[in-house]
Tab-separated table of C-alpha atoms in Angstrom:
chain	number	residue	atom	x	y	z
A	654	UNK	CA	52.479	41.719	-43.186
A	655	UNK	CA	54.111	44.960	-42.045
A	656	UNK	CA	51.617	45.939	-39.376
A	657	UNK	CA	53.113	47.144	-36.046
A	658	UNK	CA	54.360	44.483	-33.644
A	659	UNK	CA	51.846	43.912	-30.850
A	660	UNK	CA	51.570	41.455	-27.990
A	661	UNK	CA	48.791	39.616	-29.838
A	662	UNK	CA	50.982	39.438	-32.934
A	663	UNK	CA	53.765	37.822	-30.935
A	664	UNK	CA	51.728	34.854	-29.839
A	665	UNK	CA	52.610	32.595	-32.758
A	666	UNK	CA	55.206	32.128	-35.456
A	667	UNK	CA	58.420	34.007	-36.100
A	668	UNK	CA	59.465	37.636	-36.238
A	669	UNK	CA	62.320	38.883	-38.400
A	670	UNK	CA	64.384	41.817	-37.168
A	671	UNK	CA	66.476	43.939	-39.509
A	672	UNK	CA	68.468	46.900	-38.203
A	673	UNK	CA	66.328	46.951	-35.072
A	674	UNK	CA	62.926	46.808	-36.801
A	675	UNK	CA	60.347	44.038	-36.818
A	676	UNK	CA	59.603	43.532	-40.503
A	677	UNK	CA	57.492	40.377	-40.467
A	678	UNK	CA	55.129	39.000	-37.832
A	679	UNK	CA	52.797	37.089	-40.070
A	680	UNK	CA	53.683	33.437	-39.679
A	681	UNK	CA	51.469	31.133	-37.657
A	682	UNK	CA	52.666	28.027	-39.479
A	683	UNK	CA	54.943	25.207	-38.401
A	684	UNK	CA	58.438	26.603	-37.733
A	685	UNK	CA	59.825	23.172	-38.598
A	686	UNK	CA	58.915	23.734	-42.225
A	687	UNK	CA	61.943	24.397	-44.394
A	688	UNK	CA	63.168	27.908	-43.876
A	689	UNK	CA	60.664	28.664	-41.099
A	690	UNK	CA	58.438	31.716	-41.468
A	691	UNK	CA	58.520	33.378	-44.906
A	692	UNK	CA	60.375	36.661	-45.266
A	693	UNK	CA	60.693	38.544	-48.520
A	694	UNK	CA	64.143	39.318	-49.924
A	695	UNK	CA	63.442	43.035	-49.713
A	696	UNK	CA	62.634	42.682	-46.022
A	697	UNK	CA	66.268	41.884	-45.294
A	698	UNK	CA	67.292	45.396	-46.302
A	699	UNK	CA	71.022	45.912	-45.848
A	700	UNK	CA	71.461	42.648	-43.949
A	701	UNK	CA	73.858	40.191	-45.565
A	702	UNK	CA	73.044	37.374	-43.148
A	703	UNK	CA	69.828	36.188	-41.488
A	704	UNK	CA	70.100	34.171	-38.274
A	705	UNK	CA	67.295	32.048	-36.878
A	706	UNK	CA	66.975	31.948	-33.085
A	707	UNK	CA	64.652	29.486	-31.328
A	708	UNK	CA	63.211	29.831	-27.823
A	709	UNK	CA	60.863	27.412	-26.084
A	710	UNK	CA	57.546	28.928	-25.043
A	711	UNK	CA	58.226	30.531	-21.661
A	712	UNK	CA	55.160	30.927	-19.471
A	713	UNK	CA	56.364	34.108	-17.796
A	714	UNK	CA	54.611	37.290	-18.885
A	715	UNK	CA	56.891	39.571	-20.872
A	716	UNK	CA	59.568	37.075	-21.847
A	717	UNK	CA	58.579	36.910	-25.500
A	718	UNK	CA	58.609	40.683	-25.833
A	719	UNK	CA	62.007	40.772	-24.138
A	720	UNK	CA	63.461	38.221	-26.567
A	721	UNK	CA	62.213	40.360	-29.461
A	722	UNK	CA	63.718	43.489	-27.935
A	723	UNK	CA	67.122	41.867	-27.550
A	724	UNK	CA	67.100	40.808	-31.207
A	725	UNK	CA	66.085	44.318	-32.273
A	726	UNK	CA	68.875	45.851	-30.206
A	727	UNK	CA	71.408	43.474	-31.755
A	728	UNK	CA	70.357	44.223	-35.329
A	729	UNK	CA	70.483	47.950	-34.581
A	730	UNK	CA	74.106	47.543	-33.498
A	731	UNK	CA	74.865	45.054	-36.296
A	732	UNK	CA	72.782	46.060	-39.345
A	733	UNK	CA	74.473	43.485	-41.565
A	734	UNK	CA	72.945	40.653	-39.498
A	735	UNK	CA	69.179	40.120	-39.364
A	736	UNK	CA	67.698	37.908	-36.656
A	737	UNK	CA	64.524	35.862	-36.998
A	738	UNK	CA	63.208	34.934	-33.532
A	739	UNK	CA	60.865	31.942	-33.290
A	740	UNK	CA	58.791	31.230	-30.195
A	741	UNK	CA	58.180	27.466	-30.227
A	742	UNK	CA	55.030	26.214	-28.458
A	743	UNK	CA	54.280	22.664	-27.405
A	744	UNK	CA	56.869	19.890	-27.198
A	745	UNK	CA	59.965	22.004	-27.730
A	746	UNK	CA	62.464	19.174	-27.167
A	747	UNK	CA	60.951	17.037	-29.921
A	748	UNK	CA	60.855	19.992	-32.312
A	749	UNK	CA	64.442	21.174	-31.859
A	750	UNK	CA	65.703	17.595	-31.980
A	751	UNK	CA	64.056	17.100	-35.366
A	752	UNK	CA	65.047	20.520	-36.676
A	753	UNK	CA	68.802	20.168	-36.111
A	754	UNK	CA	68.944	16.946	-38.092
A	755	UNK	CA	69.043	19.064	-41.265
A	756	UNK	CA	71.068	22.104	-42.414
A	757	UNK	CA	67.846	24.143	-42.253
A	758	UNK	CA	67.633	23.989	-38.459
A	759	UNK	CA	67.985	27.092	-36.250
A	760	UNK	CA	71.376	28.800	-36.075
A	761	UNK	CA	70.942	29.476	-32.359
A	762	UNK	CA	68.671	27.584	-29.958
A	763	UNK	CA	68.248	26.861	-26.271
A	764	UNK	CA	68.439	23.513	-24.458
A	765	UNK	CA	68.782	22.088	-20.940
A	766	UNK	CA	71.532	19.567	-21.693
A	767	UNK	CA	74.305	18.980	-24.202
A	768	UNK	CA	75.109	15.315	-24.821
A	769	UNK	CA	78.114	13.722	-26.536
A	770	UNK	CA	75.717	12.550	-29.238
A	771	UNK	CA	74.833	16.177	-29.978
A	772	UNK	CA	78.528	17.039	-30.188
A	773	UNK	CA	79.305	14.097	-32.468
A	774	UNK	CA	76.351	14.940	-34.747
A	775	UNK	CA	77.475	18.566	-35.125
A	776	UNK	CA	74.285	19.899	-33.536
A	777	UNK	CA	76.402	22.167	-31.330
A	778	UNK	CA	79.773	23.855	-31.740
A	779	UNK	CA	82.460	24.831	-29.196
A	780	UNK	CA	81.879	28.254	-27.670
A	781	UNK	CA	85.107	28.813	-25.741
A	782	UNK	CA	85.903	31.803	-27.948
A	783	UNK	CA	82.408	33.139	-27.290
A	784	UNK	CA	82.887	32.907	-23.525
A	785	UNK	CA	86.362	34.433	-23.850
A	786	UNK	CA	87.970	35.943	-20.771
A	787	UNK	CA	84.539	36.174	-19.144
A	788	UNK	CA	84.468	32.390	-18.689
A	789	UNK	CA	85.982	32.864	-15.228
A	790	UNK	CA	82.895	34.882	-14.255
A	791	UNK	CA	80.584	31.857	-14.668
A	792	UNK	CA	79.841	29.301	-11.986
A	793	UNK	CA	82.134	26.358	-12.763
A	794	UNK	CA	79.451	23.905	-11.579
A	795	UNK	CA	77.088	25.288	-14.198
A	796	UNK	CA	79.590	25.061	-17.064
A	797	UNK	CA	80.894	21.572	-16.268
A	798	UNK	CA	78.000	19.505	-17.721
A	799	UNK	CA	78.359	21.308	-21.061
A	800	UNK	CA	82.101	20.684	-21.329
A	801	UNK	CA	83.343	17.824	-23.513
A	802	UNK	CA	86.937	17.090	-24.453
A	803	UNK	CA	88.002	20.249	-22.637
A	804	UNK	CA	85.744	22.466	-24.768
A	805	UNK	CA	82.552	24.242	-23.695
A	806	UNK	CA	79.511	23.833	-25.964
A	807	UNK	CA	76.950	26.132	-24.308
A	808	UNK	CA	76.539	29.547	-22.710
A	809	UNK	CA	74.208	29.590	-19.671
A	810	UNK	CA	71.146	31.844	-19.930
A	811	UNK	CA	69.540	31.355	-16.503
A	812	UNK	CA	70.263	29.253	-13.421
A	813	UNK	CA	67.218	27.690	-11.737
A	814	UNK	CA	67.874	26.361	-8.228
A	815	UNK	CA	65.313	23.917	-6.838
A	816	UNK	CA	64.917	23.172	-3.141
A	817	UNK	CA	62.327	22.969	-0.350
A	818	UNK	CA	60.099	25.952	0.435
A	819	UNK	CA	57.903	26.003	3.528
A	820	UNK	CA	55.202	28.021	5.301
A	821	UNK	CA	56.701	29.548	8.444
A	822	UNK	CA	53.341	29.921	10.182
A	823	UNK	CA	52.483	26.239	9.640
A	824	UNK	CA	55.857	25.193	11.028
A	825	UNK	CA	55.304	27.363	14.097
A	826	UNK	CA	51.774	26.053	14.627
A	827	UNK	CA	52.968	22.438	14.509
A	828	UNK	CA	56.094	23.114	16.571
A	829	UNK	CA	58.374	22.051	13.710
A	830	UNK	CA	61.870	23.423	13.138
A	831	UNK	CA	63.797	23.517	9.869
A	832	UNK	CA	65.109	19.937	9.560
A	833	UNK	CA	68.831	19.220	9.594
A	834	UNK	CA	68.667	15.588	8.438
A	835	UNK	CA	66.435	13.539	6.168
A	836	UNK	CA	65.032	11.728	9.200
A	837	UNK	CA	63.931	15.081	10.640
A	838	UNK	CA	62.582	16.117	7.242
A	839	UNK	CA	60.485	12.955	6.991
A	840	UNK	CA	59.252	13.358	10.573
A	841	UNK	CA	58.294	16.976	9.860
A	842	UNK	CA	56.259	15.913	6.807
A	843	UNK	CA	54.343	13.456	8.959
A	844	UNK	CA	53.733	15.941	11.779
A	845	UNK	CA	52.601	18.640	9.359
A	846	UNK	CA	50.032	16.308	7.796
A	847	UNK	CA	46.833	17.431	9.491
A	848	UNK	CA	43.298	17.174	8.132
A	849	UNK	CA	43.274	18.139	4.458
A	850	UNK	CA	46.810	19.551	4.712
A	851	UNK	CA	49.687	17.311	3.687
A	852	UNK	CA	53.167	17.822	5.005
A	853	UNK	CA	54.988	17.784	1.661
A	854	UNK	CA	54.369	18.251	-2.068
A	855	UNK	CA	57.035	16.931	-4.442
A	856	UNK	CA	54.838	16.113	-7.409
A	857	UNK	CA	51.515	14.517	-8.172
A	858	UNK	CA	52.928	10.988	-8.053
A	859	UNK	CA	53.999	11.496	-4.448
A	860	UNK	CA	57.665	10.818	-5.259
A	861	UNK	CA	58.817	13.460	-7.747
A	862	UNK	CA	62.486	14.412	-7.458
A	863	UNK	CA	62.979	12.577	-4.143
A	864	UNK	CA	63.969	9.436	-6.045
A	865	UNK	CA	67.035	11.271	-7.309
A	866	UNK	CA	67.628	13.935	-4.664
A	867	UNK	CA	67.588	11.692	-1.580
A	868	UNK	CA	70.340	9.387	-2.905
A	869	UNK	CA	72.289	12.546	-3.781
A	870	UNK	CA	71.851	13.642	-0.159
A	871	UNK	CA	73.255	10.257	0.897
A	872	UNK	CA	76.448	10.806	-1.066
A	873	UNK	CA	75.666	8.935	-4.287
A	874	UNK	CA	75.066	10.914	-7.504
A	875	UNK	CA	73.975	7.685	-9.263
A	876	UNK	CA	76.647	8.036	-11.948
A	877	UNK	CA	80.389	8.717	-11.807
A	878	UNK	CA	81.757	9.746	-15.186
A	879	UNK	CA	81.096	6.678	-17.384
A	880	UNK	CA	80.235	4.309	-14.549
A	881	UNK	CA	76.739	3.711	-13.158
A	882	UNK	CA	76.970	3.729	-9.366
A	883	UNK	CA	73.394	3.422	-8.136
A	884	UNK	CA	73.626	-0.306	-7.471
A	885	UNK	CA	74.792	0.649	-3.992
A	886	UNK	CA	73.653	0.172	-0.368
A	887	UNK	CA	73.472	3.961	0.049
A	888	UNK	CA	70.857	4.185	-2.694
A	889	UNK	CA	68.956	1.216	-1.263
A	890	UNK	CA	68.934	2.977	2.112
A	891	UNK	CA	67.788	6.260	0.589
A	892	UNK	CA	64.972	4.763	-1.473
A	893	UNK	CA	63.788	2.699	1.464
A	894	UNK	CA	63.395	5.950	3.403
A	895	UNK	CA	61.540	7.543	0.485
A	896	UNK	CA	59.180	4.546	0.420
A	897	UNK	CA	58.566	4.900	4.158
A	898	UNK	CA	57.629	8.554	3.640
A	899	UNK	CA	55.404	7.657	0.693
A	900	UNK	CA	53.660	4.917	2.657
A	901	UNK	CA	53.034	7.353	5.534
A	902	UNK	CA	50.698	9.271	3.177
A	903	UNK	CA	52.374	12.539	4.122
A	904	UNK	CA	52.959	13.609	0.521
A	905	UNK	CA	50.282	15.452	-1.445
A	906	UNK	CA	49.171	13.669	-4.617
A	907	UNK	CA	46.818	14.520	-7.467
A	908	UNK	CA	46.852	18.286	-6.953
A	909	UNK	CA	45.481	20.559	-9.665
A	910	UNK	CA	48.979	21.741	-10.648
A	911	UNK	CA	52.333	19.995	-10.381
A	912	UNK	CA	55.434	20.616	-8.242
A	913	UNK	CA	56.759	23.468	-10.414
A	914	UNK	CA	53.740	25.655	-9.507
A	915	UNK	CA	53.670	26.999	-5.910
A	916	UNK	CA	49.875	26.820	-5.669
A	917	UNK	CA	49.847	23.918	-3.217
A	918	UNK	CA	52.063	25.803	-0.766
A	919	UNK	CA	50.220	29.088	-1.242
A	920	UNK	CA	46.805	27.507	-0.736
A	921	UNK	CA	47.834	25.518	2.318
A	922	UNK	CA	47.363	22.137	0.654
A	923	UNK	CA	50.939	21.354	1.716
A	924	UNK	CA	53.205	22.865	4.361
A	925	UNK	CA	56.413	22.157	2.397
A	926	UNK	CA	56.992	21.998	-1.332
A	927	UNK	CA	59.881	21.158	-3.624
A	928	UNK	CA	59.873	23.995	-6.167
A	929	UNK	CA	62.235	26.350	-7.971
A	930	UNK	CA	63.327	29.859	-7.100
A	931	UNK	CA	61.201	31.050	-10.008
A	932	UNK	CA	58.187	30.781	-7.665
A	933	UNK	CA	59.472	33.381	-5.174
A	934	UNK	CA	57.634	36.424	-6.659
A	935	UNK	CA	54.284	34.626	-6.711
A	936	UNK	CA	54.732	33.354	-3.176
A	937	UNK	CA	55.791	36.802	-1.976
A	938	UNK	CA	52.682	38.378	-3.497
A	939	UNK	CA	50.405	35.754	-1.954
A	940	UNK	CA	52.114	35.039	1.367
A	941	UNK	CA	54.164	38.104	2.223
A	942	UNK	CA	56.961	36.971	4.517
A	943	UNK	CA	55.209	33.742	5.585
A	944	UNK	CA	57.593	31.458	3.713
A	945	UNK	CA	61.257	30.590	3.424
A	946	UNK	CA	63.445	27.836	1.983
A	947	UNK	CA	66.060	25.249	2.874
A	948	UNK	CA	68.231	22.746	1.025
A	949	UNK	CA	67.136	19.133	1.149
A	950	UNK	CA	69.035	18.103	4.283
A	951	UNK	CA	71.780	15.448	4.315
A	952	UNK	CA	70.499	11.896	4.624
A	953	UNK	CA	72.896	10.985	7.367
A	954	UNK	CA	76.592	10.903	8.304
A	955	UNK	CA	78.673	11.348	5.172
A	956	UNK	CA	75.736	12.826	3.280
A	957	UNK	CA	75.278	16.306	1.905
A	958	UNK	CA	72.552	18.921	1.721
A	959	UNK	CA	71.235	19.337	-1.825
A	960	UNK	CA	70.100	22.222	-4.004
A	961	UNK	CA	69.486	21.063	-7.570
A	962	UNK	CA	70.751	23.619	-10.102
A	963	UNK	CA	68.765	23.494	-13.316
A	964	UNK	CA	68.447	26.096	-16.040
A	965	UNK	CA	68.617	26.831	-19.758
A	966	UNK	CA	71.664	27.298	-21.966
A	967	UNK	CA	72.254	28.770	-25.391
A	968	UNK	CA	73.942	26.718	-28.093
A	969	UNK	CA	74.998	27.369	-31.678
A	970	UNK	CA	74.154	24.801	-34.334
A	971	UNK	CA	77.397	23.333	-35.652
A	972	UNK	CA	75.700	22.962	-39.055
A	973	UNK	CA	74.861	26.649	-39.281
A	974	UNK	CA	75.772	28.294	-42.584
A	975	UNK	CA	76.419	31.477	-40.596
A	976	UNK	CA	78.533	30.094	-37.768
A	977	UNK	CA	80.623	33.168	-36.982
A	978	UNK	CA	77.640	35.526	-37.105
A	979	UNK	CA	75.706	33.205	-34.783
A	980	UNK	CA	78.606	33.129	-32.333
A	981	UNK	CA	78.873	36.908	-32.497
A	982	UNK	CA	75.177	37.194	-31.642
A	983	UNK	CA	75.427	34.771	-28.707
A	984	UNK	CA	78.463	36.563	-27.303
A	985	UNK	CA	76.769	39.964	-27.646
A	986	UNK	CA	73.601	38.802	-25.859
A	987	UNK	CA	74.590	36.090	-23.378
A	988	UNK	CA	78.163	37.076	-22.464
A	989	UNK	CA	78.714	40.816	-22.908
A	990	UNK	CA	75.209	42.171	-22.312
A	991	UNK	CA	74.842	41.754	-18.553
A	992	UNK	CA	71.989	44.285	-18.535
A	993	UNK	CA	69.930	42.047	-20.823
A	994	UNK	CA	70.938	38.943	-18.863
A	995	UNK	CA	69.773	40.463	-15.584
A	996	UNK	CA	66.588	41.674	-17.262
A	997	UNK	CA	65.935	38.177	-18.643
A	998	UNK	CA	66.507	36.531	-15.265
A	999	UNK	CA	64.725	38.932	-12.937
A	1000	UNK	CA	62.322	41.281	-14.729
A	1001	UNK	CA	59.772	38.599	-15.727
A	1002	UNK	CA	60.472	35.413	-13.820
A	1003	UNK	CA	62.926	34.885	-11.000
A	1004	UNK	CA	66.218	33.175	-11.797
A	1005	UNK	CA	69.916	33.653	-11.122
A	1006	UNK	CA	71.891	35.462	-13.840
A	1007	UNK	CA	74.637	32.998	-14.787
A	1008	UNK	CA	77.499	35.501	-14.633
A	1009	UNK	CA	78.617	35.724	-11.011
A	1010	UNK	CA	79.210	39.473	-11.192
A	1011	UNK	CA	75.696	40.107	-12.517
A	1012	UNK	CA	74.131	37.919	-9.818
A	1013	UNK	CA	76.123	39.683	-7.098
A	1014	UNK	CA	74.863	43.081	-8.247
A	1015	UNK	CA	71.178	42.031	-8.451
A	1016	UNK	CA	69.403	43.743	-5.548
A	1017	UNK	CA	66.404	41.395	-5.804
A	1018	UNK	CA	68.620	38.465	-4.823
A	1019	UNK	CA	70.039	40.102	-1.716
A	1020	UNK	CA	67.137	39.936	0.742
A	1021	UNK	CA	64.461	37.616	2.127
A	1022	UNK	CA	63.896	34.100	0.775
A	1023	UNK	CA	65.901	34.947	-2.362
A	1024	UNK	CA	69.002	35.473	-0.230
A	1025	UNK	CA	68.278	32.215	1.583
A	1026	UNK	CA	68.259	30.468	-1.783
A	1027	UNK	CA	71.447	32.197	-2.939
A	1028	UNK	CA	73.251	31.172	0.254
A	1029	UNK	CA	71.982	27.608	-0.141
A	1030	UNK	CA	73.176	27.499	-3.750
A	1031	UNK	CA	76.631	28.704	-2.740
A	1032	UNK	CA	76.898	26.075	-0.012
A	1033	UNK	CA	75.006	23.118	-1.471
A	1034	UNK	CA	74.396	23.624	-5.198
A	1035	UNK	CA	74.736	20.441	-7.282
A	1036	UNK	CA	74.398	20.217	-11.054
A	1037	UNK	CA	73.174	16.987	-12.596
A	1038	UNK	CA	76.103	15.008	-14.079
A	1039	UNK	CA	76.331	15.493	-17.820
A	1040	UNK	CA	76.037	11.812	-18.769
A	1041	UNK	CA	72.924	11.302	-16.640
A	1042	UNK	CA	70.813	11.701	-19.765
A	1043	UNK	CA	67.135	10.844	-20.137
A	1044	UNK	CA	68.009	7.526	-21.808
A	1045	UNK	CA	70.601	6.544	-19.208
A	1046	UNK	CA	68.375	7.366	-16.252
A	1047	UNK	CA	65.160	5.776	-17.552
A	1048	UNK	CA	65.900	2.322	-16.066
A	1049	UNK	CA	66.591	4.016	-12.731
A	1050	UNK	CA	63.358	6.017	-12.929
A	1051	UNK	CA	61.432	2.809	-13.566
A	1052	UNK	CA	63.221	1.154	-10.649
A	1053	UNK	CA	62.293	3.989	-8.279
A	1054	UNK	CA	58.631	3.627	-9.214
A	1055	UNK	CA	58.762	-0.126	-8.670
A	1056	UNK	CA	60.506	0.192	-5.301
A	1057	UNK	CA	58.627	3.116	-3.804
A	1058	UNK	CA	55.146	2.654	-5.198
A	1059	UNK	CA	54.944	-1.106	-5.811
A	1060	UNK	CA	57.109	-2.520	-3.046
A	1061	UNK	CA	59.713	-4.191	-5.263
A	1062	UNK	CA	62.916	-5.461	-3.628
A	1063	UNK	CA	65.240	-2.459	-3.708
A	1064	UNK	CA	68.583	-4.279	-3.949
A	1065	UNK	CA	67.533	-6.657	-6.713
A	1066	UNK	CA	65.621	-4.010	-8.692
A	1067	UNK	CA	68.493	-1.524	-8.606
A	1068	UNK	CA	71.031	-4.157	-9.632
A	1069	UNK	CA	68.990	-5.115	-12.686
A	1070	UNK	CA	68.314	-1.503	-13.648
A	1071	UNK	CA	71.972	-0.533	-13.227
A	1072	UNK	CA	72.994	-3.116	-15.832
A	1073	UNK	CA	70.545	-1.633	-18.332
A	1074	UNK	CA	71.707	1.920	-17.606
A	1075	UNK	CA	75.341	0.868	-17.994
A	1076	UNK	CA	74.630	-0.757	-21.361
A	1077	UNK	CA	73.010	2.456	-22.583
A	1078	UNK	CA	75.842	4.568	-21.184
A	1079	UNK	CA	78.437	2.406	-22.897
A	1080	UNK	CA	76.891	3.341	-26.240
A	1081	UNK	CA	77.435	7.065	-25.629
A	1082	UNK	CA	80.435	8.232	-27.687
A	1083	UNK	CA	83.655	9.115	-25.892
A	1084	UNK	CA	84.888	12.625	-26.716
């Protein structure tokens, strides 16, 4: 039970940190069980409080060790507060959703979105006091989807921009320039489709994020506050163009990995790929300087170029029995500790530190394709509207599949789907 912490020992279960030491790394059981991994009373030492902190299972080498180090550093500085870090494999969303239904859920956990339902259920708590004066140092676009009733319920951990990466040599060989409109983008995908090489990879279904991003690039974000707006000629126009591209067989389908892995671009299976900035180190290692990036270009007059800004945020369980200690921990790690934030973003994967000052000082983001991405984010970054939840967007997702892949009438299909989305949206509580 008290053997030294090793990489192999980190692979499953939870680790409890007291005054900077790992005192238990023995659990390989279900962290959803009441109380999580067992820890003896004596293990808590001088700690008066034990916090539980959940992470999803990151695929980037070194992230788990880093999370453990941060917890150890916190307990060293705050010996009265122990931290039990749990690395949750598998379907993380299902597990955290179930866990926070009871008072025994994690004190601190990470998510992608914060919904009004989560706020109403007490699964999160306001963190304005945690952000403090440093709130002004965060990208306002990133904070907005986590703000309800004028209060902020999450602290960003990493910002993940997603856009189009391309092989420069393949563009040069085909005589293709970086497109400045969706029409040029679609034409480039067709021209770059040669032999076994496809022009574009956006996902194994051949549509991927285009169903959402192209309407965005045509000036319609599909939802405006509490009103569904995708029953609109602009969306019909955008999806018709996506169908034309799909029918041209210029998009790679059925590849061995999906859009989030840069393998298709690296291996030459596609000349362009929609992927996140996290892929830059792997592409640099494999391709050297033979790649760059651009925002999805505007659809047409009145449109806008698009960089989709994803990422993870830290929340505090509103049902936590140790609310103030949990908030103290989150502030120490994700607000004050810019060294740890930069380490988390750039030492293992490749993301933007959410504090503007930390991002500006990160040398790795100042050159090459990374700088291209940073400039694109500054000019064209868009964050998904907060109420565009999985439930609200499901009718739209189904409509896109019917229109693009099955040839359904776009106007009629969108009108019917929009009514279903609006009904679901109307059930979301107003805060």
